[in-house]
XYZ file of C-alpha atoms in Angstrom:
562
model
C 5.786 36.981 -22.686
C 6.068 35.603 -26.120
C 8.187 32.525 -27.092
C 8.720 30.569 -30.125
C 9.057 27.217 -31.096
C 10.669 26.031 -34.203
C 10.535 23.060 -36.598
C 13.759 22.478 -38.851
C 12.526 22.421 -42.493
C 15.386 21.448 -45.298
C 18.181 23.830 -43.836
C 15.842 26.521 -42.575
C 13.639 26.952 -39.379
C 10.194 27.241 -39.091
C 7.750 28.392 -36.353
C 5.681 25.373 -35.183
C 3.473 27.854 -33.114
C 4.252 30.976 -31.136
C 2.837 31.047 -27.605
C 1.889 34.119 -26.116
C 0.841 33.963 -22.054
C -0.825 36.736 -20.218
C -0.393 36.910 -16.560
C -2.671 34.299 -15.474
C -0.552 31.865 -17.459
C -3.284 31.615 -20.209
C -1.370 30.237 -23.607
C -2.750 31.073 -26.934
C -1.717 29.272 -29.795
C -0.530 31.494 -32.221
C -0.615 29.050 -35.724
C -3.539 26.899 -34.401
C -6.446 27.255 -36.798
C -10.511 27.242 -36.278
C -12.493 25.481 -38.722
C -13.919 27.568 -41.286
C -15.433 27.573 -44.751
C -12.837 27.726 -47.043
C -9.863 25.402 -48.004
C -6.791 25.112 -46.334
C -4.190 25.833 -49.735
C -1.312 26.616 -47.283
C 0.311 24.901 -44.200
C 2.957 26.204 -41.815
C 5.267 23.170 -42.976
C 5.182 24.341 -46.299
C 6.835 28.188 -45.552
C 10.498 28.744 -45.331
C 11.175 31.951 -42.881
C 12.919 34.981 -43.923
C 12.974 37.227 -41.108
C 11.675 36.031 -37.593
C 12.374 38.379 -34.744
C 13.683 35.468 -31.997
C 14.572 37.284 -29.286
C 12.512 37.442 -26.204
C 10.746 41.327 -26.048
C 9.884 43.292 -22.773
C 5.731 42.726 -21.977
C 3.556 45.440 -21.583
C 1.266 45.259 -18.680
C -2.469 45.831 -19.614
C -3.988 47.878 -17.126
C -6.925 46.112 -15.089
C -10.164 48.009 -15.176
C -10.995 50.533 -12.932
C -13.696 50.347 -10.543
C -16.060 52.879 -12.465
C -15.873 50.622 -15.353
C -15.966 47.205 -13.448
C -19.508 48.311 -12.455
C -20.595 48.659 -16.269
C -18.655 45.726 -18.053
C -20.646 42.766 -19.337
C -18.256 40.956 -19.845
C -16.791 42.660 -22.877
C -13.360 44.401 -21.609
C -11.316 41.676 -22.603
C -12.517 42.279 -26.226
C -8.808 42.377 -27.804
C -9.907 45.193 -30.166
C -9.901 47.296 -26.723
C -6.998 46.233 -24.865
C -3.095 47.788 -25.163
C -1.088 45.709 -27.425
C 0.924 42.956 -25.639
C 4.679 43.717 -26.192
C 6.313 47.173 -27.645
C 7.595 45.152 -30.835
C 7.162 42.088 -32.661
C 7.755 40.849 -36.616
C 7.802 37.327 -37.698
C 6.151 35.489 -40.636
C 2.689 33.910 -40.174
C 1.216 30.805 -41.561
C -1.292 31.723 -44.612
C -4.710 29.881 -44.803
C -5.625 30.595 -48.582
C -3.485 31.809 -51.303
C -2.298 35.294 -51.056
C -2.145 36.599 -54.872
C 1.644 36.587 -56.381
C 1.085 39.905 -57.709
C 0.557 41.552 -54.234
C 4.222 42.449 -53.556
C 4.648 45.446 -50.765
C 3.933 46.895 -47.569
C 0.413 47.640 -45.915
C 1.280 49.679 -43.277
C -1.531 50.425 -40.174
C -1.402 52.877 -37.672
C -3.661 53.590 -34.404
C -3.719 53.752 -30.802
C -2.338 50.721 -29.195
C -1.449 51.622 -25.680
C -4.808 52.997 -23.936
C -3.143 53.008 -20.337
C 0.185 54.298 -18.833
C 0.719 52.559 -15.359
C -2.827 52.001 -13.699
C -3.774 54.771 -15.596
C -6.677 54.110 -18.540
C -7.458 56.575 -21.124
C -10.686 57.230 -21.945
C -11.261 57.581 -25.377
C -10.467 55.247 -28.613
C -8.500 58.302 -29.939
C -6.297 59.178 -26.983
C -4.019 55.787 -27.294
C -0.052 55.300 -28.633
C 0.316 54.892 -31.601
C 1.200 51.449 -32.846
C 2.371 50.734 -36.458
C 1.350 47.136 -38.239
C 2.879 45.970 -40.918
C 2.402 43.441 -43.605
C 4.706 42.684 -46.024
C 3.795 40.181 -49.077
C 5.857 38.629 -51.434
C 5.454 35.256 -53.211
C 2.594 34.839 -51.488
C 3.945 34.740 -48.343
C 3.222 37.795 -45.476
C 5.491 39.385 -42.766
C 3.883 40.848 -39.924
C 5.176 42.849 -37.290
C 4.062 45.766 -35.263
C 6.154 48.282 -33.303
C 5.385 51.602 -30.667
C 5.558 54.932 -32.435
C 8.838 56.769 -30.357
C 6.630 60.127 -30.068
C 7.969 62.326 -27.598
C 4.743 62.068 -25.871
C 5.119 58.302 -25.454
C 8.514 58.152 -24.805
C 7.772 60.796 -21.873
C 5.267 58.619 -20.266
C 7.150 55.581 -20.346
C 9.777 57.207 -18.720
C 7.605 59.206 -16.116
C 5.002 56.677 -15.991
C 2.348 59.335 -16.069
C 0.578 60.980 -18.928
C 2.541 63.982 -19.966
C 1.369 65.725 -23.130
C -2.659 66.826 -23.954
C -4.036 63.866 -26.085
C -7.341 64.241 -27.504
C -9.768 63.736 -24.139
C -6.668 63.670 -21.482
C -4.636 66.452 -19.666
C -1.469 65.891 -17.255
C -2.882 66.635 -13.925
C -0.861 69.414 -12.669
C 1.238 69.408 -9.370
C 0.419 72.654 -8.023
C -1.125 76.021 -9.100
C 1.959 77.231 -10.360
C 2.411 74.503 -12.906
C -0.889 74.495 -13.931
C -0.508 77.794 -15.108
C 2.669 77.217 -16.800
C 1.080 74.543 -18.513
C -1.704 76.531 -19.914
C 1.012 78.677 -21.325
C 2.565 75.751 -22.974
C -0.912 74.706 -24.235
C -1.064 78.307 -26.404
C 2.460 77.851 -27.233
C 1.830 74.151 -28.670
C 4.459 72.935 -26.459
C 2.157 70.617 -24.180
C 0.365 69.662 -27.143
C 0.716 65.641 -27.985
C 3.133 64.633 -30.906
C 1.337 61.377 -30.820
C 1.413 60.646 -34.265
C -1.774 57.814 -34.213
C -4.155 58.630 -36.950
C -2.532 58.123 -40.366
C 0.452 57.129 -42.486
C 1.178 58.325 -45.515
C 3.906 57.587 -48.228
C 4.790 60.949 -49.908
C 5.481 60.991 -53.401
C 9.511 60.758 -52.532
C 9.440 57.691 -51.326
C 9.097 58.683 -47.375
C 6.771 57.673 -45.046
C 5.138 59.511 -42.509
C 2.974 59.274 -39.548
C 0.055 61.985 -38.792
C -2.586 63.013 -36.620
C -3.989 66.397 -35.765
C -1.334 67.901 -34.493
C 1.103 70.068 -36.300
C 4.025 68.488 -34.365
C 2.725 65.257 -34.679
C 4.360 64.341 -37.875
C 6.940 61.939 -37.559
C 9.228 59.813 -40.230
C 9.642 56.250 -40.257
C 10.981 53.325 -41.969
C 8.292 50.941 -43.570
C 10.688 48.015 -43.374
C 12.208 47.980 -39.938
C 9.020 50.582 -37.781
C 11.785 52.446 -36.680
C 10.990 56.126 -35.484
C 13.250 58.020 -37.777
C 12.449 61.487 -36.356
C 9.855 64.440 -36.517
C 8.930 65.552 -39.894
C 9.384 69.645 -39.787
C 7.903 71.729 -42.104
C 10.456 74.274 -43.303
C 8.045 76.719 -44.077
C 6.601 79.844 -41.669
C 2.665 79.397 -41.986
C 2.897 78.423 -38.199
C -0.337 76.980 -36.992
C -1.155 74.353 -34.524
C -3.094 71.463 -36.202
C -3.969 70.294 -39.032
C -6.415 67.978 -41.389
C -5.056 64.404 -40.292
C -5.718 63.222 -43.335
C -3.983 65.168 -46.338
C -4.225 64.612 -50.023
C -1.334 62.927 -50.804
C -0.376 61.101 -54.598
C 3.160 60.909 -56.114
C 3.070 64.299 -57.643
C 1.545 66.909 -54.857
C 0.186 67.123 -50.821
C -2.679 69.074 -50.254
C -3.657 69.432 -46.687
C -5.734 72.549 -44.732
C -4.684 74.692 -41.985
C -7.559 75.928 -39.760
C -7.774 79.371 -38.622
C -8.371 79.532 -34.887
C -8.051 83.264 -34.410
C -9.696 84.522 -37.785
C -12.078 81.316 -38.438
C -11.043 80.297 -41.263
C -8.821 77.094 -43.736
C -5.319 77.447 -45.731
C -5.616 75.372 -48.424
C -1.998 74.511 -48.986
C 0.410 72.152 -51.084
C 3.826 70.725 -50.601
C 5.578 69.430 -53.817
C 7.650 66.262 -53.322
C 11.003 65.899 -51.948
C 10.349 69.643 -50.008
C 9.196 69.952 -46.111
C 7.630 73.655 -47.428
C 4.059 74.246 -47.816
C 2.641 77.145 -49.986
C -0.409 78.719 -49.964
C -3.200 78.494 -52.897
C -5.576 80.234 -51.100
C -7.984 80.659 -48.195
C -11.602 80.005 -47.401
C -13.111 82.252 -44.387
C -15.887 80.638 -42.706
C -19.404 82.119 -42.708
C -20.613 80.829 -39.720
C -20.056 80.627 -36.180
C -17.581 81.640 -33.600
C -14.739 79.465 -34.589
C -13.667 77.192 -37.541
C -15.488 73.889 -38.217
C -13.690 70.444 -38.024
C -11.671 69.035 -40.709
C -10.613 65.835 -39.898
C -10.362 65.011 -43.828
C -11.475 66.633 -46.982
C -12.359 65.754 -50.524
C -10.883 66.851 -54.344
C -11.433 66.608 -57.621
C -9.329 66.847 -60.374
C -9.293 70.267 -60.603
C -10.712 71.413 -57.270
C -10.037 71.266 -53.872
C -13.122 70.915 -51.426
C -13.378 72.281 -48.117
C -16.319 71.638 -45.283
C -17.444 73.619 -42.838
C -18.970 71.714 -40.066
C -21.593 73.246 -37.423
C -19.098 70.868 -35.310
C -16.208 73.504 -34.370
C -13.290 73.901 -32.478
C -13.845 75.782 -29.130
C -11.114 77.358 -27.183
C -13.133 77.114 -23.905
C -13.240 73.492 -24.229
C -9.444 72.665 -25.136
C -8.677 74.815 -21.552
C -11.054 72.587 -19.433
C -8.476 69.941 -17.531
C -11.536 67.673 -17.766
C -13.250 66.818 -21.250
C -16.422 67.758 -21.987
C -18.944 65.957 -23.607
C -17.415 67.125 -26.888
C -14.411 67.100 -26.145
C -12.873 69.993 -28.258
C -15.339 70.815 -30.144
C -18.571 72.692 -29.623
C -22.229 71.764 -31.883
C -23.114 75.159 -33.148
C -26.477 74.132 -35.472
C -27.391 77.880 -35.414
C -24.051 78.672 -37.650
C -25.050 76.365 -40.350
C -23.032 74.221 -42.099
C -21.625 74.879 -45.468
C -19.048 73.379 -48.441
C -16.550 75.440 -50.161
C -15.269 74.970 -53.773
C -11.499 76.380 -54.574
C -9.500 75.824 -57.776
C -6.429 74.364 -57.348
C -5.144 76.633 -59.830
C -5.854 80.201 -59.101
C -6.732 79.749 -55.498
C -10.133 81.142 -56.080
C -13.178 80.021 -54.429
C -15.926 79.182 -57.506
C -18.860 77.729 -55.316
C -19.768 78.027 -51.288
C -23.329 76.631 -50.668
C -25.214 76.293 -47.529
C -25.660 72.409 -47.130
C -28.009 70.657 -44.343
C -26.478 70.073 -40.938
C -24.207 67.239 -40.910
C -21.106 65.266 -39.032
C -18.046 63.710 -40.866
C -15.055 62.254 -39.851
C -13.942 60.715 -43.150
C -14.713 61.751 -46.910
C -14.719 59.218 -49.640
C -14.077 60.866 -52.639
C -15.687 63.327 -54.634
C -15.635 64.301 -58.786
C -16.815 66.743 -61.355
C -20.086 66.669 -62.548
C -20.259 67.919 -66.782
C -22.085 68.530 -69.423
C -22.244 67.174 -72.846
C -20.007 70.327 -74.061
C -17.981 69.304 -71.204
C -18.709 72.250 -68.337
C -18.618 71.570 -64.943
C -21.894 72.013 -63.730
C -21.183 70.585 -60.006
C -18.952 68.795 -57.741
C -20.449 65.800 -55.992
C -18.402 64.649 -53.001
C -18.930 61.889 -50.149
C -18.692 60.913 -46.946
C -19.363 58.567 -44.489
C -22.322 61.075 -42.570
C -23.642 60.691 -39.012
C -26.550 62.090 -39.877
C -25.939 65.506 -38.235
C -25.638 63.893 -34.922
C -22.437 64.928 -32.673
C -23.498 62.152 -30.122
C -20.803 59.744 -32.142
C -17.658 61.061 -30.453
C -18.885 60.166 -26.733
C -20.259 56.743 -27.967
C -16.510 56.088 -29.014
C -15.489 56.101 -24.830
C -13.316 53.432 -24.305
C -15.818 52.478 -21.074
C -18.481 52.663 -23.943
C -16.900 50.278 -26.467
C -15.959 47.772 -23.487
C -19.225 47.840 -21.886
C -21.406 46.245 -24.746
C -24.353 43.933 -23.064
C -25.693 43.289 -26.740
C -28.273 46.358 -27.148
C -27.953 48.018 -30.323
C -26.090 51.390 -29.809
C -24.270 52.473 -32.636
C -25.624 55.671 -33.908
C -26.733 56.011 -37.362
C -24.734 56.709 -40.304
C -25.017 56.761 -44.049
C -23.193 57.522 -47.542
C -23.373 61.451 -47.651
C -23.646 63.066 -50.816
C -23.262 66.554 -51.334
C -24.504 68.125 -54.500
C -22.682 71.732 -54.845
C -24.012 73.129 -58.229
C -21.760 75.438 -60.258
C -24.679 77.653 -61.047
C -24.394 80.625 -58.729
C -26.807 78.619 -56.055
C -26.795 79.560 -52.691
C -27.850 76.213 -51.719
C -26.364 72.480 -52.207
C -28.164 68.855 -51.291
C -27.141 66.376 -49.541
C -28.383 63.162 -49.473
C -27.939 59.382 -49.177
C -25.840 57.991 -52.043
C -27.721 54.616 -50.990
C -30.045 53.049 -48.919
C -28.614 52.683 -45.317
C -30.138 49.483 -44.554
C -27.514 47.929 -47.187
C -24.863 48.716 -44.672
C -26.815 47.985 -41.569
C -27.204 52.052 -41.036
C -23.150 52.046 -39.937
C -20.628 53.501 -42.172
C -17.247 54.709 -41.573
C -13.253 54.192 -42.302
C -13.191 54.001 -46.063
C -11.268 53.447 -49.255
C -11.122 53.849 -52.784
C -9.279 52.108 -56.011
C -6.320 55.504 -55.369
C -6.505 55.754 -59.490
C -10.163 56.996 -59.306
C -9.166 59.575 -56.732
C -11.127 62.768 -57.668
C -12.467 60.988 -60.540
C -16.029 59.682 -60.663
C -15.892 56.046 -59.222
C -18.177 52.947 -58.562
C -16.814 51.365 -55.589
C -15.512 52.207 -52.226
C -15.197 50.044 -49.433
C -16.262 50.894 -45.542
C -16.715 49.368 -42.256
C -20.523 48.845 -41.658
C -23.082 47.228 -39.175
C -24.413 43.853 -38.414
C -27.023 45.358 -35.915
C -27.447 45.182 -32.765
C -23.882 46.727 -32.154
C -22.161 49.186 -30.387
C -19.109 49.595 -32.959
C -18.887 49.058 -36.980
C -18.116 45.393 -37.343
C -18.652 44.256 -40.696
C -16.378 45.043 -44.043
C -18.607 46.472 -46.695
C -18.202 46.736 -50.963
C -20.241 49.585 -51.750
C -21.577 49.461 -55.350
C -22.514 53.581 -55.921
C -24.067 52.625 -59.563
C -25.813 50.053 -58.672
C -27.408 51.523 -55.069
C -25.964 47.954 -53.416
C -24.018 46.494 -50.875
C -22.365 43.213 -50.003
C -20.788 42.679 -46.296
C -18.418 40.601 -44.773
C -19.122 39.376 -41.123
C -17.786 37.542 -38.652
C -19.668 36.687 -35.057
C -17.335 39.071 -32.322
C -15.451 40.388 -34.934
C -14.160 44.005 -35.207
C -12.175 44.945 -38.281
C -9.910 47.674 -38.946
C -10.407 49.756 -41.641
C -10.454 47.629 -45.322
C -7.762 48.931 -47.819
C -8.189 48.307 -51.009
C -4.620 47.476 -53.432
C -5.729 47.293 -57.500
C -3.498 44.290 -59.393
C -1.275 46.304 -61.360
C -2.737 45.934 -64.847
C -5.906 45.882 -63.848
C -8.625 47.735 -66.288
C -11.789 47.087 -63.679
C -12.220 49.410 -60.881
C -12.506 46.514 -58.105
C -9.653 44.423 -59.646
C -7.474 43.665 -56.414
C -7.155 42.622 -52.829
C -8.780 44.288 -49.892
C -6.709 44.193 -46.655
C -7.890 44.585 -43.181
C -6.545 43.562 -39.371
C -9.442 41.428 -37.700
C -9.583 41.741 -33.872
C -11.202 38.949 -32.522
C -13.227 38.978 -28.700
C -11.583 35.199 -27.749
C -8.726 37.668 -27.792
C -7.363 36.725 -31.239
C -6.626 38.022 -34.610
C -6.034 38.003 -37.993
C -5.137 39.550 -41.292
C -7.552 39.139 -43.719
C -7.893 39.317 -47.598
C -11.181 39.806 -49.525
C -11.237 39.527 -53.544
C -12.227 43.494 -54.409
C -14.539 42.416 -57.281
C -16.480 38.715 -55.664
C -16.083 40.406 -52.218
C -14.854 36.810 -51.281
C -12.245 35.573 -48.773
C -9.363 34.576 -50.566
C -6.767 34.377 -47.280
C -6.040 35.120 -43.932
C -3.076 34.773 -41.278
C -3.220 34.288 -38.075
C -1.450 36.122 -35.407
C 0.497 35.045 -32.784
C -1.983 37.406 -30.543
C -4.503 39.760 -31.314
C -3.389 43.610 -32.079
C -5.815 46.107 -30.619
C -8.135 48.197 -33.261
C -6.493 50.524 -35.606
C -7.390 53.641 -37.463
C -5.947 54.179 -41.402
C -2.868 52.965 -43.314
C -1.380 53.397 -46.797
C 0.519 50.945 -48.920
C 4.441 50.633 -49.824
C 5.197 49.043 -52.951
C 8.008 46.691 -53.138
C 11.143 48.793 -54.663
């Protein structure tokens, strides 16, 4: 349970330290600080509280391994990046250790899988968890954190029930009886036993709301970037039907872009939604050229003018979204025979102007992508890219929850690099793709990335990733990638595992890597932090402490202050 303690300061209170026990009576202090190598520009004693939540909050048991996976831990399952997050809601302001720029004034807002168990029950794959939103909220300096359970009606179903009750990505209820099993495969092809477990993303649309994705159709769900709260399910008032989606949609003030996938005629919508509207609209549609189904598009790229669209050999199988046990693939089937292609449409006319064949690859996440002209000012190609597993499918088992919490210290992390996709304009049948740097300046990891948002579809220096301090078993280092100049420069921190870095530009700011980057450090003593890196020296300039480590998340957005 968590408790506070308070020190009187002037005529306000102040948290001395915040103690959180687990159930062997364990206490971490929450405010207590490790030596490290920068000064200390803050203290606790010098912070007057706004808004500290001081009411004691129901715990939330963390499910002891099972006996499959006591047999292959060493030692790492108490890694905090791996366990469920201690209590369903917290918020309370933490002591800085730095200086926290007075120009950063908002909301960075995380989301992720946070609860990986229901009862003695342990999922079995990093993407299967609750979501759990994070907030920070800076002003003056000072930073608000809190976190709080996503109210899906998948969660709030196993809570009650204490059993899994909705397909997540790798689990399926387990069926009473014959006769239930096949009414659930009937509510599989009507989307109705399909999770709402909105733990990918968050977006802020470009009306001011904010909204909480993942693959799933259904699982788009409102909430309020001040208080957490679950303000309802997001419904699209349109009729394009469909069950999933790209979790990660195009999204600026002025449009939404997303794409639709095609299960029954392989194929993508591209669609946008203008703001203030729940109705999507059509530009136009991309039919695949290989394979049985449609490839996966967990994100896309676009340019000013163009909208992007891959086609993985990785693709959705039917077959494998029936099995009540998940295959090594999960969902998805590796089809290298079908070939792999990328798919040029104009955002205008809804026309497609380029689709090359493209070597085999694997993407979860694409960085950006721009137009390529010439001196008269042509387009003569669209490079676009992404953080690329080298064309190896493997990376969706190694992310196992048994895998993650079973690392003895070999070096296991597949492979990955900077894909770049060259898709000339010139009638081609073929595009390149190739490293947009040397690997070895990321330690061969790379995934989870950002950009400066105003160089979105624009051609752009920077970006900024989670890489690898090898050996590893998980991306563990924050990494500045410098596309001009073919370099890198990494943060690390021994037992470290950071969430993905975010990357807020000082308003004003003429230099692409002018601002903050933000990411949630989980620590393996169990601990954790937020942490701030200068964009441009790639130096720490702050970090908070807090009162107990969060688990690992997955993407977030920012909120300016109104």
């Amino acid at each position: 349970m968590a408790s506070m303690r308070y020190l009187a300061i002037g005529n306000s209170i102040c948290p001395a330290t915040v103690e959180v026990s687990d159930k062997s009576g364990c206490v971490l202090d929450g405010f207590s600080f490790r030596s490290s190598n920068f000064t200390r520009k803050r203290n606790v004693r010098d912070l007057r509280v706004m808004s500290v939540l001081t009411h004691r909050l129901p715990e939330i048991d963390v499910a002891p391994p099972s006996s499959r996976e006591k047999q292959s831990d060493h030692g790492n399952w108490n890694h905090v990046a791996w366990t469920s997050v201690r209590q369903e809601r917290w918020e309370g302001e933490l002591a800085v250790e730095g200086e926290i720029p007075l120009w950063l004034s908002g909301t960075y807002l995380r989301n992720g899988p946070g609860l990986w168990h229901i009862g003695d029950y342990n999922f079995r794959h990093l993407f299967d968890g609750y979501a759990t939103l994070v907030k920070l909220y800076f002003e003056n300096g000072r930073l608000i954190a809190g976190h709080r359970q996503i109210e899906s009606e998948a969660y709030k179903a196993a809570k009650k029930n204490k059993k899994l009750c909705y397909r997540e990505f790798s689990e399926v209820p387990k069926p009473d009886n014959f006769l239930s099993y096949v009414g659930e495969l009937a509510n599989l092809f009507s989307g109705a036993s399909l999770t709402d477990n909105a733990n990918t993303g968050v977006v802020k649309l470009g009306d001011g709301r904010v909204v909480c994705l993942t693959e799933t159709q259904k699982g788009s769900i409102v909430i309020d970037p001040d208080t957490l709260d679950t303000l309802g399910k997001f419904e699209y008032s349109d009729t394009l039907g469909g069950l999933i989606h790209s979790a990660h949609p195009i999204v600026t003030d002025t449009e939404f872009l997303t794409l639709l996938p095609d299960l029954v005629i392989p194929g993508y919508l591209v669609v946008r939604m203008e703001p203030g509207t729940n109705e999507r609209k059509v530009i136009g549609r991309v039919d695949c050229r290989g394979g049985p189904a449609a490839g996966w598009v967990h994100s896309f790229p676009v340019t000013e003018h163009y909208v992007i669209v891959p086609e993985m050999p990785l693709r959705y199988c039917a077959r494998n979204l029936l099995k009540a046990e998940p295959t090594p693939l999960y969902k998805f089937e590796w089809h290298p025979d079908s070939k792999a292609f990328m798919h040029v449409m104009c955002k205008a006319s809804g026309k497609i102007v380029a689709s090359v064949e493209v070597p085999l690859y694997v993407t979860f996440h694409f960085i950006n992508a721009y137009e390529e002209e010439d001196e008269d000012g042509r387009v003569t190609a669209i490079i676009a890219d992404c953080c690329e597993h080298n064309a190896d499918a493997a990376i969706l088992e190694k992310l196992r929850l048994q895998n993650l919490r079973s690392f003895n210290g070999e070096d296991v992390l597949p492979d990955a690099r900077v894909g770049r996709f060259i898709i000339p304009f010139d009638g081609s049948s073929h595009g390149k793709l190739e490293a947009a740097l040397d690997p070895n300046e990321h330690g061969r990891g790379m995934d989870m990335c950002s950009i400066n948002p105003k160089y979105l579809g624009k051609k752009y220096r920077y970006a900024y990733a989670c890489g690898a301090h090898r050996p590893c078993n998980f991306p563990n280092t924050i990494t500045k990638l410098d596309l001009f100049g073919k370099k890198a420069k990494n943060w690390y921190e021994e037992g470290a595992v950071p969430s993905e870095p975010f990357f807020v530009p000082r308003p004003g700011a003429t230099e692409e890597d002018d601002g903050v980057v933000i990411s949630m450090i989980s620590q393996k003593n169990g601990e954790g932090y937020a942490l701030l890196l200068d964009g441009s020296s790639f130096k720490e300039i702050a970090r908070a402490k807090f009162p107990y480590g969060l688990p690992y998340g997955l993407h977030g957005c920012w909120v300016p202050k109104k």
